[in-house]
C-alpha cells in the first residue's frame, strides 16, 4: 500500500522546525567558540577544520536536545552496512533522518553507503508494496542539510530524496517555514556545555593528526 507523505504536515511542522533551528544555531556558535578557544586552531588550519567542527557540534547539540526532549526525535549513532563509519540518525513517526553539511541550499549530499541503504528502503516504502511485505515496515528516509554560515547557518533544509539521489522528491526550507514567527531557544548551551564540546572537539582533532 503506497504511503502518501507530506513533509510539512507529517515531519517538519513549524514547532519541529523551530526546535531544529535553535539546535543548529547553537551548534554553529559552539563550533566557533571551540575554534577561537583552542590555541592550535588558527589561520589556515582553522579554516580547514571549521566544517568538521560544525558537523561535530550539530551532532552534539541534536543528541543533547533529543535526550532533553526539546527535539521530539529518538537519536542514535549508527554504523553503515560496511561498519566503517558512524553517523547520527533521528527517528520519529515513521521517518529516519540523517544530517549533512552541503555547499548550497538545494544541493543533495554526496553519495555514500548509509544514504544509499536508507534511500532504497525509504523509496520501497513509498512506492507501493503490499502491507504484509517487509518493506511496509521501513521508515521513510529524509535528510537535514545545512551550511555556509560561520556563526549561524545560512540555510537549513529537510528533504526526501528521489530514488536516484540526484534531486528532492519533497523538501522544506526551515527558515522560510517559520518566517515571521518568534523563536526562543528552550535549552541554550550553558558555559559548561560549550566547554565540554570544546574539549571533545580538541581531542578529536589531536587524534586525527
Coordinates of N, CA and C in Angstrom, one line a residue:
X1 N 0.9 -1.2 0.0 CA 0.0 0.0 0.0 C 0.9 1.2 0.0
X2 N 0.7 2.1 -0.9 CA 1.5 3.3 -1.1 C 1.3 4.3 0.1
X3 N 2.4 4.8 0.6 CA 2.3 5.8 1.6 C 2.2 7.2 1.0
X4 N 1.2 8.0 1.4 CA 1.1 9.4 1.0 C 1.7 10.3 2.0
X5 N 2.8 10.9 1.6 CA 3.6 11.7 2.5 C 3.5 13.2 2.2
X6 N 3.4 14.0 3.2 CA 3.5 15.4 3.1 C 4.5 15.9 4.2
X7 N 5.7 16.3 3.7 CA 6.8 16.5 4.6 C 6.5 17.6 5.7
X8 N 5.7 18.6 5.3 CA 5.3 19.7 6.2 C 4.4 19.2 7.3
X9 N 3.4 18.5 7.0 CA 2.4 18.1 8.0 C 2.9 16.8 8.7
X10 N 3.6 15.9 8.1 CA 4.0 14.7 8.7 C 5.3 14.7 9.4
X11 N 6.2 15.6 9.1 CA 7.6 15.6 9.6 C 8.0 16.9 10.1
X12 N 8.1 17.9 9.3 CA 8.6 19.2 9.7 C 7.5 20.2 9.9
X13 N 6.9 20.2 11.1 CA 5.9 21.2 11.4 C 6.6 22.4 11.9
X14 N 6.0 23.5 12.0 CA 6.7 24.8 12.5 C 7.3 24.6 13.8
X15 N 6.7 23.8 14.7 CA 7.3 23.6 16.1 C 8.6 22.8 15.9
X16 N 8.6 21.8 15.1 CA 9.8 21.0 14.9 C 10.9 21.8 14.2
X17 N 10.4 22.6 13.3 CA 11.4 23.5 12.6 C 12.1 24.4 13.5
X18 N 11.3 25.0 14.4 CA 11.9 25.9 15.4 C 12.9 25.2 16.3
X19 N 12.6 24.0 16.7 CA 13.5 23.3 17.6 C 14.8 22.9 16.9
X20 N 14.7 22.6 15.6 CA 15.9 22.3 14.8 C 16.7 23.6 14.6
X21 N 16.1 24.7 14.3 CA 16.8 25.9 14.0 C 17.6 26.3 15.3
X22 N 17.0 26.2 16.4 CA 17.7 26.6 17.7 C 18.9 25.7 17.9
X23 N 18.8 24.4 17.6 CA 19.9 23.5 17.7 C 21.0 23.8 16.8
X24 N 20.7 24.1 15.5 CA 21.7 24.3 14.6 C 22.4 25.7 14.8
X25 N 21.7 26.7 15.2 CA 22.3 28.0 15.6 C 23.2 27.8 16.8
X26 N 22.8 27.1 17.8 CA 23.6 26.9 18.9 C 24.9 26.1 18.6
X27 N 24.7 25.1 17.7 CA 25.9 24.3 17.3 C 26.9 25.1 16.5
X28 N 26.5 26.0 15.6 CA 27.4 26.8 14.9 C 28.2 27.8 15.8
X29 N 27.5 28.3 16.8 CA 28.1 29.1 17.8 C 29.1 28.4 18.6
X30 N 28.8 27.1 19.0 CA 29.7 26.3 19.7 C 31.0 25.9 18.9
X31 N 30.8 25.7 17.6 CA 31.9 25.4 16.8 C 32.9 26.6 16.7
X32 N 32.3 27.8 16.6 CA 33.1 29.0 16.5 C 33.9 29.2 17.8
X33 N 33.1 29.0 19.0 CA 33.7 29.1 20.3 C 34.9 28.1 20.4
X34 N 34.7 26.9 20.0 CA 35.8 25.9 20.1 C 37.0 26.3 19.3
X35 N 36.8 26.8 18.1 CA 37.9 27.2 17.2 C 38.6 28.4 17.8
X36 N 37.9 29.3 18.4 CA 38.6 30.5 18.9 C 39.3 30.2 20.2
X37 N 38.9 29.2 20.9 CA 39.5 29.0 22.3 C 40.6 27.9 22.3
X38 N 40.9 27.3 21.2 CA 41.9 26.3 21.1 C 43.1 26.9 20.4
X39 N 44.2 27.0 21.1 CA 45.4 27.7 20.5 C 45.8 27.3 19.2
X40 N 45.9 26.0 18.9 CA 46.5 25.5 17.7 C 45.5 25.5 16.5
X41 N 44.2 26.0 16.8 CA 43.3 26.1 15.7 C 43.3 27.5 15.2
X42 N 44.3 27.9 14.5 CA 44.4 29.3 14.0 C 44.7 29.3 12.5
X43 N 44.5 30.4 11.8 CA 44.8 30.6 10.5 C 44.2 29.6 9.5
X44 N 45.1 29.0 8.7 CA 44.6 28.1 7.6 C 44.0 26.8 8.2
X45 N 44.6 26.3 9.3 CA 44.1 25.1 10.0 C 42.7 25.4 10.5
X46 N 42.4 26.6 11.0 CA 41.0 26.9 11.5 C 40.0 26.8 10.3
X47 N 40.4 27.4 9.2 CA 39.5 27.4 8.0 C 39.2 25.9 7.6
X48 N 40.3 25.1 7.6 CA 40.1 23.7 7.2 C 39.3 22.9 8.2
X49 N 39.4 23.2 9.4 CA 38.8 22.3 10.4 C 37.3 22.8 10.8
X50 N 36.9 24.0 10.4 CA 35.6 24.5 10.7 C 34.5 23.7 10.2
X51 N 34.5 23.2 9.0 CA 33.4 22.3 8.6 C 33.2 21.1 9.4
X52 N 34.4 20.5 9.9 CA 34.3 19.4 10.8 C 33.8 19.7 12.2
X53 N 34.2 20.9 12.7 CA 33.7 21.4 14.0 C 32.2 21.6 13.9
X54 N 31.7 22.1 12.8 CA 30.3 22.4 12.7 C 29.5 21.0 12.7
X55 N 30.0 20.1 11.9 CA 29.4 18.8 11.9 C 29.3 18.1 13.3
X56 N 30.5 18.2 14.0 CA 30.5 17.6 15.3 C 29.6 18.3 16.3
X57 N 29.6 19.7 16.2 CA 28.7 20.4 17.1 C 27.2 20.2 16.8
X58 N 26.9 20.1 15.5 CA 25.5 19.8 15.2 C 25.1 18.4 15.8
X59 N 25.9 17.4 15.6 CA 25.6 16.1 16.2 C 25.5 16.2 17.7
X60 N 26.4 16.9 18.3 CA 26.4 17.1 19.8 C 25.1 17.8 20.3
X61 N 24.7 18.8 19.6 CA 23.5 19.6 20.1 C 22.2 18.8 19.7
X62 N 22.2 18.2 18.6 CA 21.0 17.4 18.3 C 20.8 16.3 19.3
X63 N 21.9 15.6 19.6 CA 21.8 14.5 20.6 C 21.4 15.0 22.0
X64 N 22.0 16.1 22.4 CA 21.7 16.7 23.7 C 20.2 17.1 23.8
X65 N 19.7 17.7 22.8 CA 18.4 18.2 22.8 C 17.3 17.1 22.6
X66 N 17.7 16.1 21.9 CA 16.8 14.9 21.8 C 16.7 14.2 23.2
X67 N 17.8 14.1 23.9 CA 17.8 13.5 25.2 C 17.0 14.3 26.2
X68 N 17.1 15.6 26.1 CA 16.3 16.5 26.9 C 14.8 16.6 26.6
X69 N 14.5 16.1 25.4 CA 13.1 16.1 24.9 C 12.7 17.4 24.2
X70 N 13.7 18.3 23.9 CA 13.4 19.5 23.3 C 13.1 19.3 21.8
X71 N 13.9 18.4 21.2 CA 13.6 17.9 19.8 C 12.9 16.6 19.9
X72 N 11.7 16.4 19.4 CA 10.8 15.2 19.6 C 11.2 14.1 18.7
X73 N 12.5 13.7 18.7 CA 13.0 12.5 18.0 C 13.8 11.6 18.9
X74 N 13.9 10.4 18.5 CA 14.9 9.5 19.1 C 16.2 9.6 18.3
X75 N 17.3 9.7 19.1 CA 18.6 10.0 18.5 C 19.5 8.8 18.8
X76 N 20.2 8.3 17.7 CA 21.2 7.2 17.9 C 22.3 7.5 16.9
X77 N 23.5 6.8 17.2 CA 24.6 6.8 16.2 C 24.7 5.4 15.7
X78 N 24.7 5.3 14.4 CA 24.6 4.0 13.7 C 25.8 3.8 12.8
X79 N 26.2 2.6 12.7 CA 27.2 2.2 11.7 C 26.6 1.9 10.4
X80 N 27.3 2.1 9.3 CA 26.8 1.8 8.0 C 26.9 0.3 7.8
X81 N 26.4 -0.3 6.6 CA 26.5 -1.7 6.4 C 27.9 -2.3 6.3
X82 N 28.9 -1.4 6.0 CA 30.2 -1.9 5.9 C 31.0 -1.7 7.2
X83 N 30.3 -1.1 8.2 CA 30.9 -1.0 9.6 C 32.2 -0.1 9.6
X84 N 32.3 0.8 8.7 CA 33.5 1.7 8.6 C 33.2 3.1 8.9
X85 N 31.9 3.4 9.3 CA 31.6 4.8 9.6 C 30.3 4.9 10.4
X86 N 30.3 5.8 11.4 CA 29.1 6.0 12.2 C 28.5 7.4 11.9
X87 N 27.2 7.5 11.9 CA 26.5 8.7 11.6 C 25.3 8.8 12.6
X88 N 24.8 10.1 12.7 CA 23.7 10.3 13.6 C 22.4 10.0 12.8
X89 N 21.4 9.4 13.5 CA 20.1 9.2 13.0 C 19.0 9.7 13.9
X90 N 18.0 10.4 13.4 CA 16.9 10.9 14.2 C 15.6 10.2 13.7
X91 N 14.9 9.6 14.6 CA 13.7 8.8 14.2 C 12.4 9.3 14.9
X92 N 11.4 9.4 14.1 CA 10.1 9.8 14.6 C 9.0 9.6 13.6
X93 N 7.9 9.0 14.1 CA 6.7 8.9 13.3 C 6.9 8.3 11.9
X94 N 7.7 7.2 11.8 CA 7.9 6.5 10.6 C 8.9 7.1 9.6
X95 N 9.7 8.1 10.2 CA 10.8 8.7 9.4 C 12.1 8.5 10.0
X96 N 13.2 8.4 9.2 CA 14.5 8.4 9.7 C 15.3 9.5 9.0
X97 N 15.9 10.4 9.8 CA 16.7 11.5 9.2 C 18.2 11.3 9.5
X98 N 19.0 11.6 8.5 CA 20.4 11.8 8.7 C 20.7 13.3 8.4
X99 N 21.9 13.7 8.7 CA 22.3 15.1 8.7 C 23.5 15.3 7.9
X100 N 23.6 16.3 7.0 CA 24.7 16.6 6.2 C 24.9 18.1 5.9
X101 N 26.2 18.5 5.9 CA 26.6 19.8 5.5 C 26.8 19.9 4.0
X102 N 26.1 20.8 3.3 CA 26.2 21.0 1.9 C 26.6 22.4 1.5
X103 N 27.0 22.6 0.3 CA 27.6 23.9 -0.2 C 26.5 24.9 -0.5
X104 N 25.3 24.4 -0.8 CA 24.2 25.3 -1.1 C 22.8 24.7 -0.7
X105 N 21.8 25.5 -0.7 CA 20.6 25.1 0.0 C 19.9 23.9 -0.7
X106 N 19.9 23.8 -2.0 CA 19.2 22.8 -2.8 C 20.1 21.6 -3.1
X107 N 21.4 21.6 -2.7 CA 22.3 20.5 -3.0 C 21.9 19.2 -2.3
X108 N 22.1 18.1 -3.0 CA 21.9 16.8 -2.5 C 23.3 16.4 -1.9
X109 N 23.3 15.8 -0.7 CA 24.6 15.3 -0.2 C 25.2 14.2 -1.1
X110 N 26.5 14.1 -1.0 CA 27.2 13.2 -1.9 C 26.8 11.8 -1.6
X111 N 27.0 10.9 -2.5 CA 26.6 9.5 -2.4 C 27.5 8.8 -1.4
X112 N 26.9 8.0 -0.5 CA 27.6 7.2 0.4 C 26.8 6.0 0.8
X113 N 27.4 5.0 1.5 CA 26.8 3.7 1.8 C 25.5 3.9 2.6
X114 N 25.5 4.6 3.7 CA 24.4 4.6 4.6 C 23.2 5.4 3.9
X115 N 23.5 6.4 3.1 CA 22.4 7.1 2.5 C 21.8 6.3 1.4
X116 N 22.6 5.6 0.6 CA 22.0 4.7 -0.4 C 21.2 3.6 0.3
X117 N 21.6 3.0 1.4 CA 20.9 2.0 2.0 C 19.5 2.5 2.5
X118 N 19.6 3.7 3.2 CA 18.3 4.2 3.7 C 17.4 4.7 2.6
X119 N 18.0 5.3 1.6 CA 17.1 5.8 0.5 C 16.4 4.6 -0.2
X120 N 17.1 3.5 -0.4 CA 16.5 2.3 -1.0 C 15.3 1.9 -0.2
X121 N 15.5 1.7 1.1 CA 14.4 1.3 2.0 C 13.3 2.2 2.0
X122 N 13.6 3.5 2.1 CA 12.5 4.5 2.1 C 11.7 4.6 0.9
X123 N 12.4 4.5 -0.3 CA 11.7 4.6 -1.6 C 10.8 3.3 -1.7
X124 N 11.3 2.2 -1.2 CA 10.5 0.9 -1.3 C 9.2 1.2 -0.5
X125 N 9.3 1.8 0.7 CA 8.1 2.1 1.5 C 7.2 3.0 0.8
X126 N 7.7 4.0 0.1 CA 6.8 5.0 -0.6 C 6.2 4.5 -1.9
X127 N 6.8 3.5 -2.5 CA 6.5 3.2 -3.9 C 5.3 2.2 -4.1
X128 N 4.8 1.6 -3.0 CA 3.6 0.8 -3.1 C 3.7 -0.7 -3.1
X129 N 4.3 -1.2 -2.0 CA 4.3 -2.6 -1.8 C 3.1 -3.0 -0.8
X130 N 2.8 -4.3 -0.9 CA 1.7 -4.8 0.0 C 2.0 -4.6 1.4
X131 N 1.0 -4.3 2.2 CA 1.2 -4.0 3.6 C 1.8 -5.2 4.4
X132 N 1.7 -6.4 3.9 CA 2.3 -7.5 4.6 C 3.8 -7.8 4.2
X133 N 4.3 -7.0 3.3 CA 5.7 -7.2 2.8 C 6.6 -6.5 3.8
X134 N 7.9 -7.0 3.8 CA 8.9 -6.5 4.7 C 9.1 -5.0 4.5
X135 N 9.0 -4.5 3.3 CA 9.3 -3.1 3.1 C 8.2 -2.2 3.7
X136 N 7.0 -2.7 4.0 CA 6.0 -1.9 4.6 C 6.4 -1.3 5.9
X137 N 7.3 -2.0 6.6 CA 7.7 -1.5 7.9 C 8.9 -0.5 7.9
X138 N 9.4 -0.3 6.7 CA 10.6 0.6 6.6 C 10.2 2.0 6.8
X139 N 11.2 2.8 7.5 CA 11.0 4.2 7.6 C 11.2 4.9 6.4
X140 N 10.5 6.0 6.2 CA 10.8 6.9 5.0 C 12.0 7.7 5.3
X141 N 12.9 7.8 4.4 CA 14.2 8.5 4.6 C 14.2 10.0 4.2
X142 N 14.7 10.8 5.1 CA 14.8 12.2 4.8 C 16.2 12.7 5.3
X143 N 16.6 13.8 4.8 CA 17.9 14.4 5.1 C 17.8 15.8 5.6
X144 N 18.4 16.2 6.7 CA 18.6 17.6 7.1 C 19.9 18.1 6.5
X145 N 19.9 19.1 5.7 CA 21.1 19.7 5.3 C 21.3 21.1 5.8
X146 N 22.5 21.6 5.9 CA 22.8 22.9 6.5 C 24.1 23.4 5.9
X147 N 24.4 24.7 6.1 CA 25.7 25.1 5.6 C 25.9 26.6 5.4
X148 N 27.1 26.9 5.0 CA 27.5 28.2 4.5 C 27.8 29.3 5.6
X149 N 27.0 29.5 6.6 CA 27.2 30.5 7.6 C 28.4 30.2 8.5
X150 N 28.9 31.2 9.1 CA 30.0 31.0 10.1 C 29.5 30.9 11.5
X151 N 28.9 32.0 12.0 CA 28.4 32.0 13.3 C 27.0 31.4 13.4
X152 N 26.3 31.4 12.3 CA 24.9 30.8 12.2 C 24.7 30.2 10.8
X153 N 23.9 29.2 10.7 CA 23.7 28.6 9.4 C 23.0 29.5 8.4
X154 N 23.5 29.6 7.2 CA 22.8 30.4 6.1 C 21.5 29.7 5.7
X155 N 21.4 28.4 5.8 CA 20.2 27.6 5.5 C 20.2 26.3 6.3
X156 N 18.9 25.9 6.5 CA 18.6 24.5 7.0 C 17.5 24.0 6.2
X157 N 17.7 22.9 5.6 CA 16.6 22.3 4.7 C 16.4 20.8 5.1
X158 N 15.1 20.4 5.0 CA 14.8 19.0 5.2 C 14.2 18.5 3.9
X159 N 14.7 17.4 3.3 CA 14.2 16.9 2.1 C 14.1 15.4 2.0
X160 N 13.2 14.9 1.3 CA 13.1 13.5 0.9 C 13.7 13.3 -0.5
X161 N 14.8 12.5 -0.6 CA 15.4 12.4 -1.9 C 14.6 11.5 -2.9
X162 N 14.8 11.8 -4.2 CA 14.3 10.8 -5.2 C 15.1 9.6 -5.2
X163 N 14.6 8.6 -5.9 CA 15.3 7.2 -5.8 C 16.7 7.2 -6.3
X164 N 17.1 8.2 -7.2 CA 18.4 8.2 -7.8 C 19.3 9.1 -7.0
X165 N 18.8 9.7 -5.9 CA 19.6 10.6 -5.0 C 20.2 11.8 -5.8
X166 N 19.6 12.3 -6.8 CA 20.1 13.4 -7.6 C 19.2 14.7 -7.4
X167 N 18.0 14.5 -6.8 CA 17.1 15.6 -6.6 C 16.2 15.3 -5.5
X168 N 15.4 16.3 -5.1 CA 14.5 16.2 -4.0 C 13.1 15.8 -4.5
X169 N 12.5 14.8 -3.9 CA 11.1 14.5 -4.1 C 10.2 15.5 -3.4
X170 N 10.6 15.8 -2.2 CA 9.9 16.9 -1.4 C 11.0 17.6 -0.6
X171 N 10.9 18.8 -0.3 CA 11.8 19.5 0.6 C 11.2 20.7 1.2
X172 N 11.7 21.1 2.3 CA 11.2 22.2 3.1 C 12.3 23.1 3.6
X173 N 12.3 24.4 3.3 CA 13.3 25.3 3.8 C 12.8 25.7 5.2
X174 N 13.6 25.4 6.3 CA 13.1 25.6 7.6 C 13.0 27.1 8.0
X175 N 13.9 27.9 7.5 CA 13.8 29.3 7.8 C 12.5 29.9 7.1
X176 N 12.2 29.5 5.9 CA 11.0 30.0 5.2 C 9.8 29.6 5.9
X177 N 9.8 28.3 6.4 CA 8.6 27.8 7.1 C 8.2 28.6 8.3
X178 N 9.2 29.1 9.1 CA 8.9 29.8 10.3 C 9.0 31.3 10.2
X179 N 9.1 31.8 8.9 CA 9.3 33.2 8.7 C 8.1 34.0 9.4
X180 N 8.5 35.0 10.2 CA 7.6 35.8 10.9 C 7.2 35.3 12.3
X181 N 7.7 34.1 12.6 CA 7.4 33.5 13.9 C 8.5 33.9 14.9
X182 N 8.2 34.1 16.1 CA 9.2 34.4 17.1 C 9.7 33.0 17.7
X183 N 11.0 33.0 17.9 CA 11.7 31.8 18.4 C 12.4 32.0 19.7
X184 N 12.3 31.2 20.7 CA 13.0 31.3 21.9 C 13.7 29.9 22.1
X185 N 15.0 30.0 22.3 CA 15.8 28.7 22.5 C 15.4 28.1 23.9
X186 N 14.8 26.9 23.9 CA 14.4 26.3 25.1 C 15.5 25.7 25.9
X187 N 16.6 25.5 25.3 CA 17.8 24.9 26.0 C 19.1 25.5 25.5
X188 N 19.3 26.8 25.8 CA 20.6 27.3 25.3 C 21.8 26.6 26.0
X189 N 22.9 26.6 25.2 CA 24.1 25.9 25.7 C 24.8 26.7 26.8
X190 N 24.8 26.2 28.0 CA 25.5 26.9 29.1 C 27.0 26.8 28.9
X191 N 27.7 27.5 29.7 CA 29.2 27.5 29.6 C 29.8 26.2 29.7
X192 N 29.3 25.4 30.7 CA 29.9 24.0 30.9 C 29.6 23.1 29.7
X193 N 28.5 23.3 29.0 CA 28.2 22.5 27.8 C 29.2 22.9 26.6
X194 N 29.4 24.2 26.5 CA 30.3 24.7 25.5 C 31.7 24.2 25.7
X195 N 32.2 24.2 27.0 CA 33.5 23.7 27.4 C 33.6 22.2 27.1
X196 N 32.5 21.5 27.4 CA 32.5 20.0 27.2 C 32.7 19.8 25.7
X197 N 32.0 20.5 24.9 CA 32.1 20.3 23.4 C 33.5 20.7 23.0
X198 N 34.0 21.8 23.5 CA 35.4 22.2 23.1 C 36.4 21.2 23.4
X199 N 36.4 20.6 24.6 CA 37.3 19.6 25.0 C 37.2 18.3 24.1
X200 N 36.0 17.9 23.8 CA 35.8 16.7 22.9 C 36.3 17.0 21.5
X201 N 36.0 18.2 21.0 CA 36.5 18.5 19.7 C 38.0 18.6 19.6
X202 N 38.6 19.2 20.6 CA 40.1 19.3 20.7 C 40.7 17.9 20.7
X203 N 40.1 16.9 21.4 CA 40.6 15.6 21.4 C 40.5 14.9 20.1
X204 N 39.3 15.2 19.4 CA 39.2 14.6 18.0 C 40.2 15.1 17.1
X205 N 40.5 16.4 17.1 CA 41.4 17.0 16.2 C 42.8 16.4 16.5
X206 N 43.2 16.3 17.7 CA 44.5 15.8 18.1 C 44.7 14.3 17.7
X207 N 43.6 13.6 17.8 CA 43.6 12.1 17.5 C 43.8 12.0 15.9
X208 N 43.3 13.0 15.2 CA 43.3 12.9 13.7 C 44.6 13.3 13.1
X209 N 45.5 14.0 14.0 CA 46.8 14.5 13.5 C 47.8 13.4 13.3

